Coordinates of C-alpha atoms in Angstrom, one line a residue:
V1105 CA 19.1 -126.9 82.9
Q1106 CA 16.7 -125.4 85.4
L1107 CA 15.0 -122.1 85.5
Q1108 CA 14.0 -121.1 89.0
P1109 CA 11.6 -118.3 89.5
S1110 CA 11.0 -116.3 92.6
G1111 CA 8.7 -113.5 93.6
G1112 CA 5.0 -113.2 92.9
G1113 CA 2.2 -113.2 95.4
L1114 CA -0.9 -111.1 96.2
V1115 CA -1.1 -107.4 95.6
Q1116 CA -3.8 -104.8 95.4
A1117 CA -4.6 -103.1 92.1
G1118 CA -2.1 -100.3 91.4
G1119 CA 0.6 -102.1 93.4
S1120 CA 3.9 -103.5 92.3
L1121 CA 5.6 -106.9 92.3
R1122 CA 9.0 -108.2 91.1
L1123 CA 9.6 -111.6 89.6
S1124 CA 13.1 -113.0 89.1
C1125 CA 14.4 -116.1 87.3
A1126 CA 17.7 -117.7 87.6
A1127 CA 19.0 -120.3 85.1
S1128 CA 21.4 -123.0 86.2
G1129 CA 23.2 -125.8 84.4
R1130 CA 26.7 -126.1 83.2
T1131 CA 25.7 -126.1 79.5
F1132 CA 23.1 -123.4 79.7
S1133 CA 23.1 -120.7 77.1
S1134 CA 20.3 -118.9 75.4
Y1135 CA 19.6 -116.3 72.7
A1136 CA 17.0 -114.6 74.9
M1137 CA 14.9 -115.0 78.1
G1138 CA 11.5 -113.8 78.8
W1139 CA 8.3 -114.1 80.8
F1140 CA 4.9 -115.6 79.8
R1141 CA 1.7 -115.8 81.7
Q1142 CA -1.4 -118.0 81.7
A1143 CA -4.7 -117.0 83.2
P1144 CA -7.4 -119.6 84.0
G1145 CA -9.1 -120.7 80.9
K1146 CA -6.7 -118.8 78.6
E1147 CA -3.7 -119.7 76.5
R1148 CA -0.2 -118.9 77.7
E1149 CA 0.9 -115.6 76.3
F1150 CA 4.1 -113.6 76.0
V1151 CA 4.6 -110.8 78.5
G1152 CA 8.1 -109.5 78.0
G1153 CA 11.6 -110.6 76.9
I1154 CA 15.2 -109.6 76.6
I1155 CA 17.7 -110.5 73.9
W1156 CA 21.1 -111.0 75.4
N1157 CA 23.1 -109.7 72.4
G1158 CA 22.4 -105.9 72.6
G1159 CA 20.0 -106.0 75.4
S1160 CA 16.9 -105.2 73.4
T1161 CA 13.6 -105.7 75.3
Y1162 CA 10.2 -106.5 74.0
Y1163 CA 6.8 -106.3 75.6
A1164 CA 3.2 -107.3 75.0
D1165 CA 1.0 -104.3 74.3
S1166 CA -1.0 -105.0 77.4
V1167 CA 2.0 -104.4 79.7
K1168 CA 3.9 -101.7 77.9
G1169 CA 4.7 -98.8 80.1
R1170 CA 3.9 -100.8 83.3
F1171 CA 6.3 -103.7 83.2
T1172 CA 10.1 -103.6 82.8
I1173 CA 12.3 -106.5 82.1
S1174 CA 16.0 -106.6 82.8
G1175 CA 18.6 -109.3 82.9
D1176 CA 22.2 -110.3 83.4
N1177 CA 23.5 -112.7 80.8
A1178 CA 26.6 -113.5 82.7
K1179 CA 24.6 -114.6 85.7
N1180 CA 21.7 -116.0 83.6
T1181 CA 19.1 -114.1 85.5
V1182 CA 16.1 -112.1 84.3
T1183 CA 13.8 -109.9 86.3
L1184 CA 10.4 -108.6 85.6
Q1185 CA 9.4 -105.4 87.5
M1186 CA 5.6 -105.1 87.4
N1187 CA 4.1 -101.7 88.3
S1188 CA 0.5 -100.4 88.2
L1189 CA -0.8 -103.9 88.4
K1190 CA -4.4 -104.5 87.3
P1191 CA -6.7 -107.4 88.2
E1192 CA -6.4 -108.6 84.6
D1193 CA -2.7 -109.2 85.2
T1194 CA -3.7 -112.1 87.5
A1195 CA -2.1 -115.2 86.1
V1196 CA 0.6 -117.8 86.6
Y1197 CA 3.8 -116.4 85.3
Y1198 CA 6.5 -118.5 83.7
C1199 CA 10.1 -117.6 82.8
A1200 CA 11.5 -119.2 79.7
A1201 CA 14.6 -119.2 77.5
T1202 CA 14.9 -119.6 73.8
L1203 CA 17.8 -120.4 71.5
Y1204 CA 16.2 -118.6 68.6
S1205 CA 14.8 -115.2 67.6
T1206 CA 11.2 -115.9 68.7
W1207 CA 8.8 -115.1 71.4
H1208 CA 6.3 -117.8 70.4
V1209 CA 5.4 -120.3 73.2
D1210 CA 6.5 -123.2 71.0
G1211 CA 9.9 -121.6 70.4
M1212 CA 10.9 -121.6 74.1
R1213 CA 13.5 -124.2 74.8
Y1214 CA 13.5 -124.1 78.6
W1215 CA 10.7 -123.3 81.0
G1216 CA 10.6 -122.5 84.7
K1217 CA 7.9 -123.5 87.1
G1218 CA 5.0 -121.1 87.3
T1219 CA 4.6 -118.5 90.0
Q1220 CA 1.2 -117.1 90.9
V1221 CA 0.5 -113.4 90.7
T1222 CA -2.8 -112.3 92.0
V1223 CA -4.0 -108.7 91.8
S1224 CA -7.1 -107.8 93.8
S1225 CA -9.5 -105.0 92.9

């Protein structure tokens, strides 16, 4: 199973970026997929996620109202639309998939490679 992210880059504060993640692998299935981020010197933290059964979405308080997550279970893809970006959003972003009802870092079963998001002030 592989999670392949795309997107990211450099943007000015107030700008927007879109991250996408595609999962591949014949046996891949998950309960939910989401995005995490890790800034230098900080722990990896949950950003947003979507539960496939029902499509419920969840967000960290720090990104509510600015980020939107969407996904296609049939295609095993998840997208994070990031608007009104702030310098404090600068981090390496990771997509992940879980088999259980959890957004804890340790509960993620599969991880994609990180993609850098840099927001300049």
